[in-house]
Amino acid sequence: MEISIIALPLIASIISGFFGKFIGDRNSEIITSLLVSISAVFSCMVLYEVIQNQYEDNIIIATWINSGSLDVNWSMKIDALSAVMLVVVTSISALVHVYSIGYMSHDPHKPRFMAYLSLFTFAMLMLVTSDNFIQLFFGWEGVGLCSYFLIGFWFKKETANAAAIKAFVVNRVGDFGFALGIFLIFYLFGTVNYSEVFELIPTIKEKNLIFLGIEINAINLICLLLFIGAMGKSAQIFLHTWLPDAMEGPTPVSALIHAATMVTAGVFLVVRCSPIYEYSELALNIITIIGMSTAFFAASVALVQTDIKKIIAYSTCSQLGYMFFATGVGAYNVAMFHLFTHAFFKALLFLGSGSVIHAFKDEQNINNMGGVWKKLPYTYTLMVIGTLALTGFPFLSGFYSKDTIIEFAYLRGNTAGYYAAGIGIFTAFLTSIYSWRLMFKTFHGNFNNKNIKIEETHESPLVMLIPLIFLSIGAVFAGFVFKELFIGSYGLNSFWQDSIFFLKPLSTEHPPLWFLISTPTLVIISIPISYYLFLKNKDLPEQFIKINKPLYQFLLNKWYFDELYDFIFVKPSKKLGMFLWKFFDLRIIDGFGPDGISALIKKFSVKANKFQSGFIYQYAFVMLLGFSALLTYLIVK
């Protein structure tokens, strides 16, 4: 059963990818959706076994590399951590497969799309079930490749191609650091298997290395290099620029990759490597700073965006920041709890936005929507549930997981923890503001679309609404049902067993009451504030923009990260490339190489051609010159 969880999405991908033309679009959709759904059911069964019987196993599928001390297997590691990820990946993927049947109904390349989705699912499952860093890296690069395929699925759109390339290149930056981290692990320990590496980590606590001319502790260096990889995959600040542009892909791609699965791989990596990170206070503090900075940055940018999918994309970026600063303060189980609940409500919001885009005939600008909550009652209701869960409204899933992250940051007791808690509370307020801005502008107020009439908007078909209903159930109940299992009474439980390592036990204290009620209070207050700003008094935001034009432009242009990178990296690289191409390639290599030789031969050919005049006396003269030259050579010799 366990191996089937991985094998079924791969089989689905092969059938749809290679035989889709023969079996037809509908059969491709049914087969891929069915096989991935079976995989999801098996994953739930595995999680049940883990919960009930503390089931753990390491299933060796095949031997992969056996050279010297390097012994790497294709394997499937089953423990609490991988079981949770299996459920998240397969359940969201199954729902996205079903949703895609309706959303991609007019696309001529449905088998290829379904094959990409299933292949992505397989790669992600290989990532989360690995028992060594090489298999992890295989899955890591596999999801990156599938992300490239899916973002650029509509390859005839120039923007889609550019977005796919950008995602691929930015992730290569992070993956380079990740690869260096794996090389360093093998250099220090002679193995890449988790169990062996984690066991040997305490033996190098005092070991220092010289890296780029700087002396640094070996564990700190390993943690920082691995975290660079996590930053790229999970779109943390400085390596985040690919995520908003990735919205060029079809909406199901956004829900599968950029909400619930691929972008959480970085968080999973840090949690899986908790036996390493627990020995690096420096790395944990840096993760906390990066996480809280990303949470605030992305929330601030989402306040002014107008593309419905990009707003939700920046929201994803912000929530990933929460997960990271949870790991940074040592609350790995709380980070996994938020990863779990976030998958439901964020996938719900992405698929809900796809339903809206579908109704508005591919319109994505929220300023061109409005007034359709009665026309799209089911989509509206389900997106309200997702929004409430995202903002952390009391007793929905986001309330349990996000507020717990803020509480543990406060209980950390150090400077980074206090800053993270404060920024976490303020970011929660910003999250609520931009989330309700999206809802009010999309569904309420006047109908602002000039291309279609309001009568032409329509509710999505049942095949698209059913996945939304399932996700809404998770968005409502996942926090309440799984809170005790994931974090217990402030982290005291046995569910995680050895899959998460705590060098220092989490605090069992409770924050003061004023701190506990501050976030929910701000979340609730933000609803009437948003209503007043974006429905009752629409002139107020416009007046604020006029008064604070530089700040508005700063946020609208996403803190100018793209422009800065274009100035520092892209343009100089292009200029250097043009110089190397025109000077070294064309002038020197081609000039003295094939082009130069061919030009010289041509020149000699033209000269030699002049001797072919057709006059006998000229031929006799040339023969006489040749004979004289030969005779002179023989005499001199």
mmCIF file of C-alpha atoms in Angstrom, residues 192-450:
data_model
loop_
_atom_site.group_PDB
_atom_site.id
_atom_site.type_symbol
_atom_site.label_atom_id
_atom_site.label_comp_id
_atom_site.label_asym_id
_atom_site.label_seq_id
_atom_site.Cartn_x
_atom_site.Cartn_y
_atom_site.Cartn_z
ATOM 1 C CA VAL A 192 23.908 11.417 3.172
ATOM 2 C CA ASN A 193 21.422 9.199 5.002
ATOM 3 C CA TYR A 194 19.313 11.128 7.513
ATOM 4 C CA SER A 195 19.683 8.727 10.426
ATOM 5 C CA GLU A 196 23.483 8.572 10.164
ATOM 6 C CA VAL A 197 23.933 12.316 9.638
ATOM 7 C CA PHE A 198 21.622 13.285 12.513
ATOM 8 C CA GLU A 199 23.414 10.873 14.825
ATOM 9 C CA LEU A 200 26.837 12.335 13.978
ATOM 10 C CA ILE A 201 25.863 16.019 14.187
ATOM 11 C CA PRO A 202 26.740 16.418 17.916
ATOM 12 C CA THR A 203 30.296 15.218 17.180
ATOM 13 C CA ILE A 204 31.122 18.351 15.141
ATOM 14 C CA LYS A 205 29.647 20.985 17.470
ATOM 15 C CA GLU A 206 33.063 22.601 17.935
ATOM 16 C CA LYS A 207 34.355 22.074 14.387
ATOM 17 C CA ASN A 208 35.100 25.208 12.356
ATOM 18 C CA LEU A 209 35.628 25.520 8.613
ATOM 19 C CA ILE A 210 37.008 28.198 6.291
ATOM 20 C CA PHE A 211 34.324 29.158 3.771
ATOM 21 C CA LEU A 212 34.899 32.044 1.331
ATOM 22 C CA GLY A 213 37.773 33.197 3.530
ATOM 23 C CA ILE A 214 35.597 33.290 6.661
ATOM 24 C CA GLU A 215 35.928 30.948 9.605
ATOM 25 C CA ILE A 216 32.505 29.579 10.494
ATOM 26 C CA ASN A 217 31.139 26.757 12.605
ATOM 27 C CA ALA A 218 30.467 23.659 10.484
ATOM 28 C CA ILE A 219 26.892 23.150 11.747
ATOM 29 C CA ASN A 220 26.079 26.828 11.182
ATOM 30 C CA LEU A 221 27.376 26.572 7.625
ATOM 31 C CA ILE A 222 25.375 23.406 6.873
ATOM 32 C CA CYS A 223 22.199 24.998 8.232
ATOM 33 C CA LEU A 224 22.641 28.250 6.313
ATOM 34 C CA LEU A 225 23.372 26.497 3.008
ATOM 35 C CA LEU A 226 20.347 24.236 3.394
ATOM 36 C CA PHE A 227 18.218 27.250 4.307
ATOM 37 C CA ILE A 228 19.265 29.057 1.118
ATOM 38 C CA GLY A 229 17.669 26.182 -0.786
ATOM 39 C CA ALA A 230 14.568 26.451 1.386
ATOM 40 C CA MET A 231 14.385 30.214 0.730
ATOM 41 C CA GLY A 232 14.295 29.654 -3.020
ATOM 42 C CA LYS A 233 11.700 26.894 -2.999
ATOM 43 C CA SER A 234 9.484 28.568 -0.385
ATOM 44 C CA ALA A 235 9.784 32.075 -1.864
ATOM 45 C CA GLN A 236 11.280 33.852 1.123
ATOM 46 C CA ILE A 237 12.370 37.471 0.823
ATOM 47 C CA PHE A 238 15.287 38.033 -1.615
ATOM 48 C CA LEU A 239 14.409 34.797 -3.488
ATOM 49 C CA HIS A 240 10.668 35.405 -3.611
ATOM 50 C CA THR A 241 10.371 37.245 -6.933
ATOM 51 C CA TRP A 242 9.354 34.180 -8.947
ATOM 52 C CA LEU A 243 6.180 33.386 -6.984
ATOM 53 C CA PRO A 244 3.861 36.271 -8.041
ATOM 54 C CA ASP A 245 4.908 35.896 -11.688
ATOM 55 C CA ALA A 246 4.148 32.169 -11.502
ATOM 56 C CA MET A 247 0.457 33.110 -11.505
ATOM 57 C CA GLU A 248 0.744 33.087 -15.317
ATOM 58 C CA GLY A 249 0.055 29.356 -15.134
ATOM 59 C CA PRO A 250 -3.501 27.957 -15.015
ATOM 60 C CA THR A 251 -5.258 28.497 -11.667
ATOM 61 C CA PRO A 252 -5.180 24.784 -10.659
ATOM 62 C CA VAL A 253 -1.386 25.049 -10.889
ATOM 63 C CA SER A 254 -1.432 27.960 -8.479
ATOM 64 C CA ALA A 255 -3.493 25.959 -6.009
ATOM 65 C CA LEU A 256 -1.394 22.806 -6.245
ATOM 66 C CA ILE A 257 2.128 24.193 -6.425
ATOM 67 C CA HIS A 258 2.006 27.682 -5.000
ATOM 68 C CA ALA A 259 -0.391 27.184 -2.117
ATOM 69 C CA ALA A 260 -0.172 23.760 -0.588
ATOM 70 C CA THR A 261 2.697 21.646 -1.846
ATOM 71 C CA MET A 262 5.878 22.791 -3.602
ATOM 72 C CA VAL A 263 6.315 26.036 -1.689
ATOM 73 C CA THR A 264 6.044 24.137 1.597
ATOM 74 C CA ALA A 265 9.035 21.954 0.657
ATOM 75 C CA GLY A 266 11.394 24.476 2.242
ATOM 76 C CA VAL A 267 9.497 24.386 5.535
ATOM 77 C CA PHE A 268 9.491 20.579 5.399
ATOM 78 C CA LEU A 269 13.278 20.595 4.827
ATOM 79 C CA VAL A 270 13.954 22.716 7.909
ATOM 80 C CA VAL A 271 11.608 20.619 10.071
ATOM 81 C CA ARG A 272 13.088 17.346 8.770
ATOM 82 C CA CYS A 273 16.559 18.680 9.579
ATOM 83 C CA SER A 274 15.568 19.822 13.090
ATOM 84 C CA PRO A 275 18.306 17.558 14.571
ATOM 85 C CA ILE A 276 20.799 19.791 12.742
ATOM 86 C CA TYR A 277 19.123 23.171 13.241
ATOM 87 C CA GLU A 278 18.701 22.666 16.984
ATOM 88 C CA TYR A 279 22.490 22.925 17.300
ATOM 89 C CA SER A 280 22.693 26.231 15.407
ATOM 90 C CA GLU A 281 21.378 29.251 17.290
ATOM 91 C CA LEU A 282 22.727 31.518 14.537
ATOM 92 C CA ALA A 283 20.756 29.756 11.800
ATOM 93 C CA LEU A 284 17.551 29.720 13.860
ATOM 94 C CA ASN A 285 17.813 33.474 14.512
ATOM 95 C CA ILE A 286 18.417 34.150 10.818
ATOM 96 C CA ILE A 287 15.428 31.981 9.875
ATOM 97 C CA THR A 288 13.292 33.915 12.367
ATOM 98 C CA ILE A 289 14.387 37.262 10.895
ATOM 99 C CA ILE A 290 13.892 36.128 7.280
ATOM 100 C CA GLY A 291 10.509 34.600 8.116
ATOM 101 C CA MET A 292 9.085 37.622 9.900
ATOM 102 C CA SER A 293 10.502 39.975 7.236
ATOM 103 C CA THR A 294 8.848 37.921 4.487
ATOM 104 C CA ALA A 295 5.540 37.824 6.350
ATOM 105 C CA PHE A 296 5.441 41.620 6.681
ATOM 106 C CA PHE A 297 6.856 42.364 3.212
ATOM 107 C CA ALA A 298 4.379 40.161 1.354
ATOM 108 C CA ALA A 299 1.399 41.399 3.382
ATOM 109 C CA SER A 300 2.306 45.038 2.708
ATOM 110 C CA VAL A 301 2.588 44.423 -1.033
ATOM 111 C CA ALA A 302 -0.720 42.511 -1.152
ATOM 112 C CA LEU A 303 -2.502 45.635 0.168
ATOM 113 C CA VAL A 304 -2.290 47.419 -3.189
ATOM 114 C CA GLN A 305 -2.219 44.638 -5.813
ATOM 115 C CA THR A 306 -5.168 44.357 -8.204
ATOM 116 C CA ASP A 307 -4.649 40.894 -9.724
ATOM 117 C CA ILE A 308 -6.802 38.466 -7.708
ATOM 118 C CA LYS A 309 -4.289 35.607 -8.045
ATOM 119 C CA LYS A 310 -1.271 37.762 -7.204
ATOM 120 C CA ILE A 311 -2.935 38.984 -4.012
ATOM 121 C CA ILE A 312 -3.410 35.368 -2.924
ATOM 122 C CA ALA A 313 0.144 34.564 -4.077
ATOM 123 C CA TYR A 314 1.594 37.281 -1.826
ATOM 124 C CA SER A 315 -0.641 35.959 0.932
ATOM 125 C CA THR A 316 1.002 32.537 0.439
ATOM 126 C CA CYS A 317 4.421 34.166 0.627
ATOM 127 C CA SER A 318 3.411 35.876 3.878
ATOM 128 C CA GLN A 319 2.028 32.693 5.469
ATOM 129 C CA LEU A 320 5.209 30.820 4.562
ATOM 130 C CA GLY A 321 7.042 33.532 6.479
ATOM 131 C CA TYR A 322 4.946 32.612 9.530
ATOM 132 C CA MET A 323 5.909 28.956 9.126
ATOM 133 C CA PHE A 324 9.578 29.806 8.908
ATOM 134 C CA PHE A 325 9.709 32.015 11.945
ATOM 135 C CA ALA A 326 7.883 29.239 13.805
ATOM 136 C CA THR A 327 10.789 26.933 12.949
ATOM 137 C CA GLY A 328 13.185 29.730 13.846
ATOM 138 C CA VAL A 329 11.843 29.875 17.407
ATOM 139 C CA GLY A 330 12.063 26.083 17.658
ATOM 140 C CA ALA A 331 8.335 25.352 17.315
ATOM 141 C CA TYR A 332 8.711 22.902 14.432
ATOM 142 C CA ASN A 333 5.482 21.072 15.223
ATOM 143 C CA VAL A 334 3.565 24.367 15.197
ATOM 144 C CA ALA A 335 5.080 25.199 11.797
ATOM 145 C CA MET A 336 3.824 21.844 10.510
ATOM 146 C CA PHE A 337 0.417 22.524 12.030
ATOM 147 C CA HIS A 338 0.150 25.811 10.135
ATOM 148 C CA LEU A 339 1.447 24.115 6.970
ATOM 149 C CA PHE A 340 -1.344 21.550 7.344
ATOM 150 C CA THR A 341 -4.196 24.003 7.956
ATOM 151 C CA HIS A 342 -2.870 26.529 5.434
ATOM 152 C CA ALA A 343 -3.013 23.929 2.658
ATOM 153 C CA PHE A 344 -6.804 23.731 2.961
ATOM 154 C CA PHE A 345 -7.795 27.374 3.135
ATOM 155 C CA LYS A 346 -5.187 28.625 0.668
ATOM 156 C CA ALA A 347 -6.044 25.977 -1.928
ATOM 157 C CA LEU A 348 -9.702 26.921 -1.309
ATOM 158 C CA LEU A 349 -8.941 30.588 -2.025
ATOM 159 C CA PHE A 350 -6.917 29.832 -5.154
ATOM 160 C CA LEU A 351 -9.527 27.498 -6.599
ATOM 161 C CA GLY A 352 -12.237 29.958 -5.561
ATOM 162 C CA SER A 353 -10.426 32.720 -7.432
ATOM 163 C CA GLY A 354 -10.303 30.384 -10.430
ATOM 164 C CA SER A 355 -14.074 30.035 -10.180
ATOM 165 C CA VAL A 356 -14.375 33.840 -10.191
ATOM 166 C CA ILE A 357 -12.000 34.176 -13.160
ATOM 167 C CA HIS A 358 -14.030 31.499 -14.941
ATOM 168 C CA ALA A 359 -17.226 33.473 -14.311
ATOM 169 C CA PHE A 360 -15.689 36.717 -15.567
ATOM 170 C CA LYS A 361 -14.271 35.055 -18.699
ATOM 171 C CA ASP A 362 -10.581 35.232 -17.723
ATOM 172 C CA GLU A 363 -10.688 38.666 -16.058
ATOM 173 C CA GLN A 364 -8.266 38.836 -13.083
ATOM 174 C CA ASN A 365 -8.340 42.525 -12.096
ATOM 175 C CA ILE A 366 -10.511 42.956 -8.981
ATOM 176 C CA ASN A 367 -11.234 46.570 -10.021
ATOM 177 C CA ASN A 368 -13.119 45.134 -13.008
ATOM 178 C CA MET A 369 -15.355 42.915 -10.878
ATOM 179 C CA GLY A 370 -17.867 43.596 -8.119
ATOM 180 C CA GLY A 371 -21.555 43.119 -7.402
ATOM 181 C CA VAL A 372 -21.732 39.398 -8.188
ATOM 182 C CA TRP A 373 -22.171 37.783 -4.780
ATOM 183 C CA LYS A 374 -25.754 36.888 -5.660
ATOM 184 C CA LYS A 375 -24.732 35.546 -9.074
ATOM 185 C CA LEU A 376 -21.986 33.329 -7.566
ATOM 186 C CA PRO A 377 -23.512 32.359 -4.202
ATOM 187 C CA TYR A 378 -21.606 29.099 -3.695
ATOM 188 C CA THR A 379 -18.234 30.489 -4.737
ATOM 189 C CA TYR A 380 -18.828 33.555 -2.571
ATOM 190 C CA THR A 381 -19.763 31.540 0.516
ATOM 191 C CA LEU A 382 -16.834 29.189 0.137
ATOM 192 C CA MET A 383 -14.354 32.055 -0.393
ATOM 193 C CA VAL A 384 -15.714 33.807 2.709
ATOM 194 C CA ILE A 385 -14.907 30.641 4.663
ATOM 195 C CA GLY A 386 -11.405 30.582 3.184
ATOM 196 C CA THR A 387 -10.893 34.268 3.966
ATOM 197 C CA LEU A 388 -12.037 33.863 7.570
ATOM 198 C CA ALA A 389 -9.676 30.905 8.013
ATOM 199 C CA LEU A 390 -6.766 32.791 6.434
ATOM 200 C CA THR A 391 -7.212 35.850 8.610
ATOM 201 C CA GLY A 392 -7.327 33.732 11.755
ATOM 202 C CA PHE A 393 -10.947 34.400 12.646
ATOM 203 C CA PRO A 394 -11.717 32.730 15.998
ATOM 204 C CA PHE A 395 -12.318 28.972 15.918
ATOM 205 C CA LEU A 396 -11.461 28.437 12.259
ATOM 206 C CA SER A 397 -8.313 26.542 11.288
ATOM 207 C CA GLY A 398 -6.070 29.569 10.752
ATOM 208 C CA PHE A 399 -6.937 30.863 14.226
ATOM 209 C CA TYR A 400 -5.523 27.771 15.928
ATOM 210 C CA SER A 401 -2.317 27.489 13.904
ATOM 211 C CA LYS A 402 -1.315 31.094 13.185
ATOM 212 C CA ASP A 403 -2.057 32.427 16.660
ATOM 213 C CA THR A 404 -0.077 29.554 18.171
ATOM 214 C CA ILE A 405 2.942 30.540 16.068
ATOM 215 C CA ILE A 406 2.753 34.103 17.408
ATOM 216 C CA GLU A 407 2.395 32.803 20.978
ATOM 217 C CA PHE A 408 5.451 30.540 20.725
ATOM 218 C CA ALA A 409 7.477 33.379 19.215
ATOM 219 C CA TYR A 410 6.579 35.459 22.274
ATOM 220 C CA LEU A 411 7.419 32.576 24.631
ATOM 221 C CA ARG A 412 10.827 32.154 22.990
ATOM 222 C CA GLY A 413 11.877 35.011 25.232
ATOM 223 C CA ASN A 414 14.741 36.366 23.110
ATOM 224 C CA THR A 415 14.899 39.551 21.046
ATOM 225 C CA ALA A 416 14.216 37.815 17.731
ATOM 226 C CA GLY A 417 11.179 36.070 19.245
ATOM 227 C CA TYR A 418 9.660 39.291 20.595
ATOM 228 C CA TYR A 419 10.177 41.069 17.264
ATOM 229 C CA ALA A 420 8.665 38.112 15.400
ATOM 230 C CA ALA A 421 5.624 38.092 17.695
ATOM 231 C CA GLY A 422 5.055 41.837 17.277
ATOM 232 C CA ILE A 423 5.442 41.739 13.503
ATOM 233 C CA GLY A 424 3.292 38.597 13.415
ATOM 234 C CA ILE A 425 0.414 40.425 15.134
ATOM 235 C CA PHE A 426 0.701 43.468 12.857
ATOM 236 C CA THR A 427 0.960 41.235 9.770
ATOM 237 C CA ALA A 428 -2.191 39.387 10.859
ATOM 238 C CA PHE A 429 -3.988 42.750 10.830
ATOM 239 C CA LEU A 430 -2.631 43.559 7.341
ATOM 240 C CA THR A 431 -3.642 40.072 6.178
ATOM 241 C CA SER A 432 -7.201 40.670 7.272
ATOM 242 C CA ILE A 433 -7.310 44.088 5.564
ATOM 243 C CA TYR A 434 -6.098 42.904 2.140
ATOM 244 C CA SER A 435 -8.162 39.707 2.312
ATOM 245 C CA TRP A 436 -11.417 41.587 2.914
ATOM 246 C CA ARG A 437 -10.401 44.182 0.331
ATOM 247 C CA LEU A 438 -10.261 41.332 -2.189
ATOM 248 C CA MET A 439 -13.644 39.989 -1.108
ATOM 249 C CA PHE A 440 -15.437 43.355 -1.081
ATOM 250 C CA LYS A 441 -14.011 44.493 -4.422
ATOM 251 C CA THR A 442 -14.667 41.137 -6.078
ATOM 252 C CA PHE A 443 -18.188 40.382 -4.869
ATOM 253 C CA HIS A 444 -19.733 43.586 -3.492
ATOM 254 C CA GLY A 445 -20.312 47.163 -4.654
ATOM 255 C CA ASN A 446 -21.062 48.015 -8.266
ATOM 256 C CA PHE A 447 -20.481 45.723 -11.241
ATOM 257 C CA ASN A 448 -17.448 47.298 -12.951
ATOM 258 C CA ASN A 449 -16.716 45.027 -15.902
ATOM 259 C CA LYS A 450 -17.150 46.732 -19.279
#
